[in-house]
Each structure stands twice: as structure tokens, then as C-alpha cells.
PDB file of C-alpha atoms in Angstrom:
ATOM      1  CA  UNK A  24       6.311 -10.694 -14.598  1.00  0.00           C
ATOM      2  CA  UNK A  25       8.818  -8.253 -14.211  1.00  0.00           C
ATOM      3  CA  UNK A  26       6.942  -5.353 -15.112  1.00  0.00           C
ATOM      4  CA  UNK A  27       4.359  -6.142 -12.404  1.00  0.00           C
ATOM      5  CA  UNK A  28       6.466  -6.642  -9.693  1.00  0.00           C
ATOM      6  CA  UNK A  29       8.141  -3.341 -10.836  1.00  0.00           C
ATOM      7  CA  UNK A  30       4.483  -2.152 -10.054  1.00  0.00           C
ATOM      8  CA  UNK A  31       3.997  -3.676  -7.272  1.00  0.00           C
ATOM      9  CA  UNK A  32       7.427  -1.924  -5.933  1.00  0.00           C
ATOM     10  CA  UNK A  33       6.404   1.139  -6.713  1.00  0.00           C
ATOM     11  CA  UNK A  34       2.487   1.334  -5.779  1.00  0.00           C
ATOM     12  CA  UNK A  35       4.260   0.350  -2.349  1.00  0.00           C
ATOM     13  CA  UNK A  36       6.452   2.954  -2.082  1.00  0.00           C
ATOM     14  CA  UNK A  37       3.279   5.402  -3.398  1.00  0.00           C
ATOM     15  CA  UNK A  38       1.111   4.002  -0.695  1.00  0.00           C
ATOM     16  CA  UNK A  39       3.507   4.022   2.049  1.00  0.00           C
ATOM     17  CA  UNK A  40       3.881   8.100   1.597  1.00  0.00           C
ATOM     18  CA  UNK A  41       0.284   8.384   2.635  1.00  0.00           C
ATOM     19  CA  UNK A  42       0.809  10.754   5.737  1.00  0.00           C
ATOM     20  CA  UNK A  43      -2.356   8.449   7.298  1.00  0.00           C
ATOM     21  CA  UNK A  44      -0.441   5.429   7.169  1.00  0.00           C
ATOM     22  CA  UNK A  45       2.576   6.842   9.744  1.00  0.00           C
ATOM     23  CA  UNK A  46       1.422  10.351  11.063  1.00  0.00           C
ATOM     24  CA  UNK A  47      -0.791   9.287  13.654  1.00  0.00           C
ATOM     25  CA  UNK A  48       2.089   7.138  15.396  1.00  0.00           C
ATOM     26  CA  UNK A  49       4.745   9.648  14.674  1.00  0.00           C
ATOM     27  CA  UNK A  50       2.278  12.013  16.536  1.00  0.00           C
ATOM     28  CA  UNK A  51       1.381  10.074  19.545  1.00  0.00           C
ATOM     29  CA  UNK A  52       5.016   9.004  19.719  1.00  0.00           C
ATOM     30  CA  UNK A  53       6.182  12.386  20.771  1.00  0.00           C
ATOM     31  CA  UNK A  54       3.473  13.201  22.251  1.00  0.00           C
ATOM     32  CA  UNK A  55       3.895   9.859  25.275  1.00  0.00           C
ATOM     33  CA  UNK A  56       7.820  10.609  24.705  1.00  0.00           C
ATOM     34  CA  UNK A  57       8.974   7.271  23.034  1.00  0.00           C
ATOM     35  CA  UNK A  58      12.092   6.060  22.722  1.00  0.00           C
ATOM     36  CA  UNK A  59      13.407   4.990  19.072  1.00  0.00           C
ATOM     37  CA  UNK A  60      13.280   1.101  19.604  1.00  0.00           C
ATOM     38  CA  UNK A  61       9.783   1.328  20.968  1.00  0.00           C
ATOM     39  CA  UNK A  62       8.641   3.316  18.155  1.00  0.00           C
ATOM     40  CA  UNK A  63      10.682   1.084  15.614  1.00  0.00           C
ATOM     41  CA  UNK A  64       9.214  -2.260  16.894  1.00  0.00           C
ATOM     42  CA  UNK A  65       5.084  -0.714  16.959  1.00  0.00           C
ATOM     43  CA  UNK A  66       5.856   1.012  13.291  1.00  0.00           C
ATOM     44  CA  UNK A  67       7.207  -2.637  12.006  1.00  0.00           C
ATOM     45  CA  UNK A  68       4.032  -4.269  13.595  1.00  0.00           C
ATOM     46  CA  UNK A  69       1.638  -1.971  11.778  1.00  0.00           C
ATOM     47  CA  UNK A  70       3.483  -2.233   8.646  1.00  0.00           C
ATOM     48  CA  UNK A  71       3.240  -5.770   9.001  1.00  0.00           C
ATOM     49  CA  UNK A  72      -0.339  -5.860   9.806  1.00  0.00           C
ATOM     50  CA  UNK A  73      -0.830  -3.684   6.617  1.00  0.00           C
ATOM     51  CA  UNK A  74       1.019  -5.809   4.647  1.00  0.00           C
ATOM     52  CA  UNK A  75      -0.844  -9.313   5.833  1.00  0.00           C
ATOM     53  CA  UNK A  76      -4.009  -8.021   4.753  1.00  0.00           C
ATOM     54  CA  UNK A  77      -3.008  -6.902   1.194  1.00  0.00           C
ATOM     55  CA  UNK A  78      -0.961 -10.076   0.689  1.00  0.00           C
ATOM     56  CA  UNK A  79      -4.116 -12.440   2.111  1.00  0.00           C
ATOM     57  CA  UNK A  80      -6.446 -11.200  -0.087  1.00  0.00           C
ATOM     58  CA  UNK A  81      -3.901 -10.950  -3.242  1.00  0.00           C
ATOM     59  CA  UNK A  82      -2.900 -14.569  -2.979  1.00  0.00           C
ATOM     60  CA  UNK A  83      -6.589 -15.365  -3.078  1.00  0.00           C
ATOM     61  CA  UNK A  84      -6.986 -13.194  -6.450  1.00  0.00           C
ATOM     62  CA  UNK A  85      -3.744 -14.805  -7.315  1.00  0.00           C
ATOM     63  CA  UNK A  86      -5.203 -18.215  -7.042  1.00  0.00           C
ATOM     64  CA  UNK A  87      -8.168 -17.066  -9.125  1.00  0.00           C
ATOM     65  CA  UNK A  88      -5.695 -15.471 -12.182  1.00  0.00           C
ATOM     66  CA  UNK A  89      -3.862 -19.078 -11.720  1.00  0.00           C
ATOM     67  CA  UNK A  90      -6.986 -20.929 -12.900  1.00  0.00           C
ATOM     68  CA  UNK A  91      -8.301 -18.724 -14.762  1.00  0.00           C
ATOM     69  CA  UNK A  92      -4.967 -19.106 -17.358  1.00  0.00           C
ATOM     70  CA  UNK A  93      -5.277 -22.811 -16.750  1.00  0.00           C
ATOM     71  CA  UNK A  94      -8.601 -22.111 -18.400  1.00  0.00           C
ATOM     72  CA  UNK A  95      -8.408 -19.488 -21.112  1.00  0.00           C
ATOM     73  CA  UNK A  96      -5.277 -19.095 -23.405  1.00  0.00           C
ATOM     74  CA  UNK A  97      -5.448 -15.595 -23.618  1.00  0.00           C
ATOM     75  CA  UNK A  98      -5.399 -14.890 -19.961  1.00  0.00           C
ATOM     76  CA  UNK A  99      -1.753 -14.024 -19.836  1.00  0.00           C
ATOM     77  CA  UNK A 100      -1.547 -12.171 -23.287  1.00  0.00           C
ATOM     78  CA  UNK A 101      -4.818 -10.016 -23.562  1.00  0.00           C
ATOM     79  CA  UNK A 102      -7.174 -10.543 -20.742  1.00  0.00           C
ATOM     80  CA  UNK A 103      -4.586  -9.690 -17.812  1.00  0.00           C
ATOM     81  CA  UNK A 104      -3.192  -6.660 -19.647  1.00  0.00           C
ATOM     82  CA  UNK A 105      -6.955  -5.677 -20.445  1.00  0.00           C
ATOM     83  CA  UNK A 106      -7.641  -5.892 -16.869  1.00  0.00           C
ATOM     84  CA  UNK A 107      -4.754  -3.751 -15.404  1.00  0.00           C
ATOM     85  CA  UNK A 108      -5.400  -1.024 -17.776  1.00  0.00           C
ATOM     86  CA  UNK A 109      -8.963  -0.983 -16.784  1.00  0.00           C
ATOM     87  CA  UNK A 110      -7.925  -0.629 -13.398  1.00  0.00           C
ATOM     88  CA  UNK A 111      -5.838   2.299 -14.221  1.00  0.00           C
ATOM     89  CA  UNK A 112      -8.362   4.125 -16.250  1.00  0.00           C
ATOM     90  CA  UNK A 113     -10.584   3.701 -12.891  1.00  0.00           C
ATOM     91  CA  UNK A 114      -8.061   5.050 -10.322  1.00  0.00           C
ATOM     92  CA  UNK A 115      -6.827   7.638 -12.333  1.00  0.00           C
ATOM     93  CA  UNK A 116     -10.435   9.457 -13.081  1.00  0.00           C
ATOM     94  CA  UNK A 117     -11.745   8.630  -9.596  1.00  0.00           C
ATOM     95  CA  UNK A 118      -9.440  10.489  -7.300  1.00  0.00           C
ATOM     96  CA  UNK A 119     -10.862  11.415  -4.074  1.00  0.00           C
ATOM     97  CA  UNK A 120     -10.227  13.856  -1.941  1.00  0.00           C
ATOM     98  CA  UNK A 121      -8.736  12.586   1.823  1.00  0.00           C
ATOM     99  CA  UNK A 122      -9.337  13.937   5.226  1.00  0.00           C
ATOM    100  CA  UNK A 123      -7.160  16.099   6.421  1.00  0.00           C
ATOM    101  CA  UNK A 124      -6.638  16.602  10.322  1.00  0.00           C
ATOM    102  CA  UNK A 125      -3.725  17.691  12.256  1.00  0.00           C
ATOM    103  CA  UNK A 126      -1.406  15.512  14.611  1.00  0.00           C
ATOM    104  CA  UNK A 127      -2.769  16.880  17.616  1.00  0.00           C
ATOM    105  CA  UNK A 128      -6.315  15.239  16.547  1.00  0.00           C
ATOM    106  CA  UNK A 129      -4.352  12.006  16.127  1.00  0.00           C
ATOM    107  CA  UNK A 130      -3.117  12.465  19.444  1.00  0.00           C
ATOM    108  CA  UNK A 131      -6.589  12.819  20.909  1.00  0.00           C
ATOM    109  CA  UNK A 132      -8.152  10.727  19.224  1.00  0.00           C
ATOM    110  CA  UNK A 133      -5.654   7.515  19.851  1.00  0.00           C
ATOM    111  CA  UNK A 134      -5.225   8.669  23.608  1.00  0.00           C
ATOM    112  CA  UNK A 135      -5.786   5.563  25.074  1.00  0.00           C
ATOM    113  CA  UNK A 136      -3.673   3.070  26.832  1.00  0.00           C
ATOM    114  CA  UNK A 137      -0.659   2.111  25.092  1.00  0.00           C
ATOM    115  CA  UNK A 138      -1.562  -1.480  24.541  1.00  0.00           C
ATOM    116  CA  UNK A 139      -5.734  -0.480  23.435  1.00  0.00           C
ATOM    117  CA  UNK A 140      -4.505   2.111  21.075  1.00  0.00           C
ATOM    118  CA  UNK A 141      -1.496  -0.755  19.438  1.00  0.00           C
ATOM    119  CA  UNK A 142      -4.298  -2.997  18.840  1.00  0.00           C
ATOM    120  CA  UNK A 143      -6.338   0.137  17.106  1.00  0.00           C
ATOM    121  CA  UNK A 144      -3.734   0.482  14.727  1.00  0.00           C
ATOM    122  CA  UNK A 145      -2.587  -3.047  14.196  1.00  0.00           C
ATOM    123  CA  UNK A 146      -6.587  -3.610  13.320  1.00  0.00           C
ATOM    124  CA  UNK A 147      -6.922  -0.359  11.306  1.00  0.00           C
ATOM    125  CA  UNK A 148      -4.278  -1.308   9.141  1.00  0.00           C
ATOM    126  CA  UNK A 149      -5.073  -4.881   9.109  1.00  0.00           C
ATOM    127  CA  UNK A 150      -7.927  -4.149   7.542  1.00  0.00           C
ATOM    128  CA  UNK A 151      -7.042  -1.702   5.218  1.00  0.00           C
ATOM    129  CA  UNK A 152      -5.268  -3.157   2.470  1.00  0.00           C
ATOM    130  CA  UNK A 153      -3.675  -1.526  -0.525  1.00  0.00           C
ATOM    131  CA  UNK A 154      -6.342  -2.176  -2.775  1.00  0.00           C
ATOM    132  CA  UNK A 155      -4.827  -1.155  -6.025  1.00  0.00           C
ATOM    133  CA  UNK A 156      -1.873  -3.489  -6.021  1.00  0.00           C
ATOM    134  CA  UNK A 157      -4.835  -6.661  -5.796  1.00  0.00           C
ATOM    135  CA  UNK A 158      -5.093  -6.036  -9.670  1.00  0.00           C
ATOM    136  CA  UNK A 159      -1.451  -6.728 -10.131  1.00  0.00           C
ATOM    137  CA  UNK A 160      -1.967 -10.231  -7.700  1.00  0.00           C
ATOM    138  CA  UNK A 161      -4.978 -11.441 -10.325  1.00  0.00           C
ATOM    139  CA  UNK A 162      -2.567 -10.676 -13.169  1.00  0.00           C
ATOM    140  CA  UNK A 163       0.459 -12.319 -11.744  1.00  0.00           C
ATOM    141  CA  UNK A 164      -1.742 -15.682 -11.228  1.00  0.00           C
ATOM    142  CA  UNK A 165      -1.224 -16.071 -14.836  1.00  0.00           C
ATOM    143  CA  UNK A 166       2.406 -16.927 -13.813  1.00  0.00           C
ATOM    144  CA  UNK A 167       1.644 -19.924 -11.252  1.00  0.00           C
ATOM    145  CA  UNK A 168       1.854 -19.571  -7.701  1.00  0.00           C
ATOM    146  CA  UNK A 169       5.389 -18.876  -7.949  1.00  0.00           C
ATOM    147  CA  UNK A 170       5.049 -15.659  -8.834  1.00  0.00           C
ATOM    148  CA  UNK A 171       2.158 -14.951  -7.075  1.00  0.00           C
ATOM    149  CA  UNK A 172       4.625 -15.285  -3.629  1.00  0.00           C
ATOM    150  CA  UNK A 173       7.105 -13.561  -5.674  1.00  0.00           C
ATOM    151  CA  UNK A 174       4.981 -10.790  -6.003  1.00  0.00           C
ATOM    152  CA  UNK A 175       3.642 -10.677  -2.361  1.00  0.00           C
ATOM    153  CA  UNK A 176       7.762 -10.785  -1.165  1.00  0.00           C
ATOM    154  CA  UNK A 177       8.073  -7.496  -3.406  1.00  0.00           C
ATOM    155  CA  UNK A 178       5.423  -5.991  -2.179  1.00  0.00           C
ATOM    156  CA  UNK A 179       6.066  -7.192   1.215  1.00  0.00           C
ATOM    157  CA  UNK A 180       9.645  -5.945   1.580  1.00  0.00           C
ATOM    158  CA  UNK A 181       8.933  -2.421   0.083  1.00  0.00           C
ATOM    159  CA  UNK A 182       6.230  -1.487   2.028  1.00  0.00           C
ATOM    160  CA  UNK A 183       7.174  -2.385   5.159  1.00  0.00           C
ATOM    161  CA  UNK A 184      10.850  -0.794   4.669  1.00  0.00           C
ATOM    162  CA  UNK A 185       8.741   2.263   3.618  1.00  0.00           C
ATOM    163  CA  UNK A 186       6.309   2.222   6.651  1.00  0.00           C
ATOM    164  CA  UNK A 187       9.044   1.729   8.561  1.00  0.00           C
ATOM    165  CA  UNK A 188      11.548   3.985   7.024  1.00  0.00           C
ATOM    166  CA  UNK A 189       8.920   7.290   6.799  1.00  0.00           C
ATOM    167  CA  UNK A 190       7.745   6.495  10.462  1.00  0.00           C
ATOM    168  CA  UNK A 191      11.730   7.005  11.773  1.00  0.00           C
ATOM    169  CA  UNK A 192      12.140   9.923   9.074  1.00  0.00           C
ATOM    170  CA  UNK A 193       9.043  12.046  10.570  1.00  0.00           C
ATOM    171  CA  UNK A 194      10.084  11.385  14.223  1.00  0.00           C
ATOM    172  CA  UNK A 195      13.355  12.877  13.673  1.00  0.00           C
ATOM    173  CA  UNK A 196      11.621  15.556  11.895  1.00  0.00           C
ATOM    174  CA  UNK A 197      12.846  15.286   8.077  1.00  0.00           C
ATOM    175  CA  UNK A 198      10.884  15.217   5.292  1.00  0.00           C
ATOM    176  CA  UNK A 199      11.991  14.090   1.901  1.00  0.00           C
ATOM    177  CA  UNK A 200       8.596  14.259  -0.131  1.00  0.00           C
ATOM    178  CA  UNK A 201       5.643  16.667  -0.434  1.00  0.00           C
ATOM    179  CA  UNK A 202       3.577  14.226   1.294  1.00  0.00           C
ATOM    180  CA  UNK A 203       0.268  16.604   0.727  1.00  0.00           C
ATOM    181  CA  UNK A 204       1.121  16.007  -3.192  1.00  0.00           C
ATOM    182  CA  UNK A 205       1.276  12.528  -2.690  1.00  0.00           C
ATOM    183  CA  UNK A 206      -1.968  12.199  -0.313  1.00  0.00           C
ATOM    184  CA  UNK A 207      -3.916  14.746  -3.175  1.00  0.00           C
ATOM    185  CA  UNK A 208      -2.820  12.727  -6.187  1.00  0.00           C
ATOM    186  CA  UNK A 209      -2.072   9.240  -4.830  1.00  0.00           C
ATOM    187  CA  UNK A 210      -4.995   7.387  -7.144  1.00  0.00           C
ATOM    188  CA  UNK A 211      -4.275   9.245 -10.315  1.00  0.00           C
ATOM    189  CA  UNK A 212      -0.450   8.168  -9.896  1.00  0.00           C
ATOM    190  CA  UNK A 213      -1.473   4.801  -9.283  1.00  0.00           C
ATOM    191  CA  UNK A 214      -3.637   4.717 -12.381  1.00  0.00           C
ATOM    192  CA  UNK A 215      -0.888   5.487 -14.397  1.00  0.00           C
ATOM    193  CA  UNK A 216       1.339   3.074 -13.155  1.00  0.00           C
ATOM    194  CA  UNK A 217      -1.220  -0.183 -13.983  1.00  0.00           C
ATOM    195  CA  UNK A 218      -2.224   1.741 -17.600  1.00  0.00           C
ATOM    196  CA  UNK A 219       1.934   1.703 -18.398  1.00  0.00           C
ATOM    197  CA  UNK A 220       2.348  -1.960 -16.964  1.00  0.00           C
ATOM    198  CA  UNK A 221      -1.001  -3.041 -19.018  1.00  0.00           C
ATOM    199  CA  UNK A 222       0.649  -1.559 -21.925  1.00  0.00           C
ATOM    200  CA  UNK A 223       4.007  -3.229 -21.410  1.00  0.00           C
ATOM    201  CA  UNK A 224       2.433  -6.493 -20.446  1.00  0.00           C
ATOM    202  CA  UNK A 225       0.269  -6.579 -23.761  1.00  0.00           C
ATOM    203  CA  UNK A 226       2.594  -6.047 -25.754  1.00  0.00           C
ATOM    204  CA  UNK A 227       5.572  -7.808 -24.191  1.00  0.00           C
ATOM    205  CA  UNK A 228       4.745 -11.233 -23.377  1.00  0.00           C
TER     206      UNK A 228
END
């Protein structure tokens, strides 16, 4: 259980460097001339919104991993370890390419009224949850529900505070990370992480 959340935490932070998931608001930020606390309370509503749809649909593959050890034995020490590392084998060798646009398209294409283009985001990210820490939710079923909501608070915390944190960063115009690295190579370090947690899981349990 440890080793997932561990990959949880860090698939989090991975996923919150994706410029996609902050540069648009950073953009149209300065572009309408926010102030901090407006920007702070819309980046902490997105983040949130991100975060409710990963967590809704991992407690419902968490539920699934939870009867499926009630069923099978070897859930917990070969199936759930099988699974991750599958997982990892698939992110790592399919690694698409992203979009790339500039802020100024952002800017355009979120123009709106301030309240339409909130909703667009809160809905965008809503509905695009981080799909590659799900396999970690079906493997922490194994461990009851327990640490199915102890995985979801992990995952919870970190990606907000990232969201958040990156959104604030950009605005004030630092940059600690080659985002472009992360945005080119984000599925192949993901894949790694789930192979190395499937190893550790299989053979520490």
C-alpha cells in the first residue's frame, strides 16, 4: 500500500506539470488583469474539479479491486502487481505526441465572459481525469475501502497543491521545470512509475 500511494503522489505531481492543465488560466489571467486571490480561488476550483473526476471513477475501480480480492486469493499478490505492470508497459510504448499552441490562442479561444469561460474549465477538467493513476485505485481495492480513500486523499492533496502551486508559479513568471520535457515524455514516465510499483508490489507483499 505504500508503494502505490507513493505512485499515486508522484503520477500527481507528473500530471500536474502538464502546461494544459494551468497555462490557459495563467494566460487569460494576465491577459483580463487578475488579481492573485481571484486567480488563487478559480485555479483551486479547477484543480478540484480535476481531482473529483479522477477520484469518482477510482473509487468505483476501487470497489471493483475490493471484491475482486474478496474473490480470488491471489488478487493482492500476483494479479494486482500483474495488472500495474501491464499498465506501464502500455503507457510507456504509447506516448503521444500533444498539441502545442501558444497562450495567446488560449486567450482567444477562452475569451468569453468570466463566469461562461469558469464553467469551461471547471467542465474540461471535470471530465478529464488522470487516467493512469485509475490502475493504482483497482490495485489498492485489494486493501479494503480504507485504502482506497487513503489513496484518493494522496492523490487528492498532491494534485491540487500542484495545480495550484504551478498556476501561482507561472503568473509570477518562474519556472522550475522544463515543462515541454514533461508534456513530450509525460506517458513514458508514467509507465515507468506503475512497471517499478508492479515490481515492488509483487514481490513485497
Amino acid at each position: 500500500m505504500y508503494s502505490i500511494i507513493t505512485a499515486a503522489i508522484l503520477l500527481g505531481l507528473v500530471h500536474a506539470l502538464i502546461p494544459n492543465h494551468w497555462l490557459p488560466l495563467v494566460a487569460v489571467a494576465k491577459a483580463e488583469k487578475w488579481e492573485r486571490p481571484e486567480l488563487l480561488s478559480v485555479a483551486f476550483l479547477i484543480a478540484l474539479a480535476h481531482v473529483a473526476g479522477t477520484v469518482a471513477l477510482g473509487i468505483i475501480l476501487g470497489i471493483i479491486g475490493t471484491r475482486l480480492a474478496g474473490t480470488y486469493n491471489e488478487f493482492v499478490d500476483i494479479i494486482a502487481p500483474v495488472l500495474l505492470i501491464i499498465f506501464g508497459l502500455i503507457y510507456f510504448s504509447v506516448n503521444l505526441p500533444h498539441h502545442h499552441h501558444g497562450a495567446q490562442e488560449d486567450v482567444k479561444q477562452y475569451e468569453k465572459s468570466r463566469t461562461r469561460w469558469i464553467l469551461i474549465f471547471v467542465g474540461m477538467m471535470f471530465l478529464s481525469p488522470c487516467l493512469e493513476v485509475e490502475s493504482l485505485f483497482l490495485s489498492a481495492g485489494a486493501f479494503g475501502v480504507k485504502g482506497v480513500l487513503l489513496l484518493a486523499a494522496a492523490y487528492a492533496v498532491t494534485s491540487i497543491a500542484g495545480i495550484v502551486g504551478l498556476v501561482m508559479l507561472a503568473f509570477k513568471g518562474i519556472h522550475l521545470v522544463d515543462t515541454h520535457f514533461i508534456e513530450h515524455n509525460e506517458k513514458r514516465i508514467t509507465g515507468v512509475i506503475l512497471i517499478l510499483v508492479g515490481i515492488i508490489t509483487f514481490f513485497l507483499h
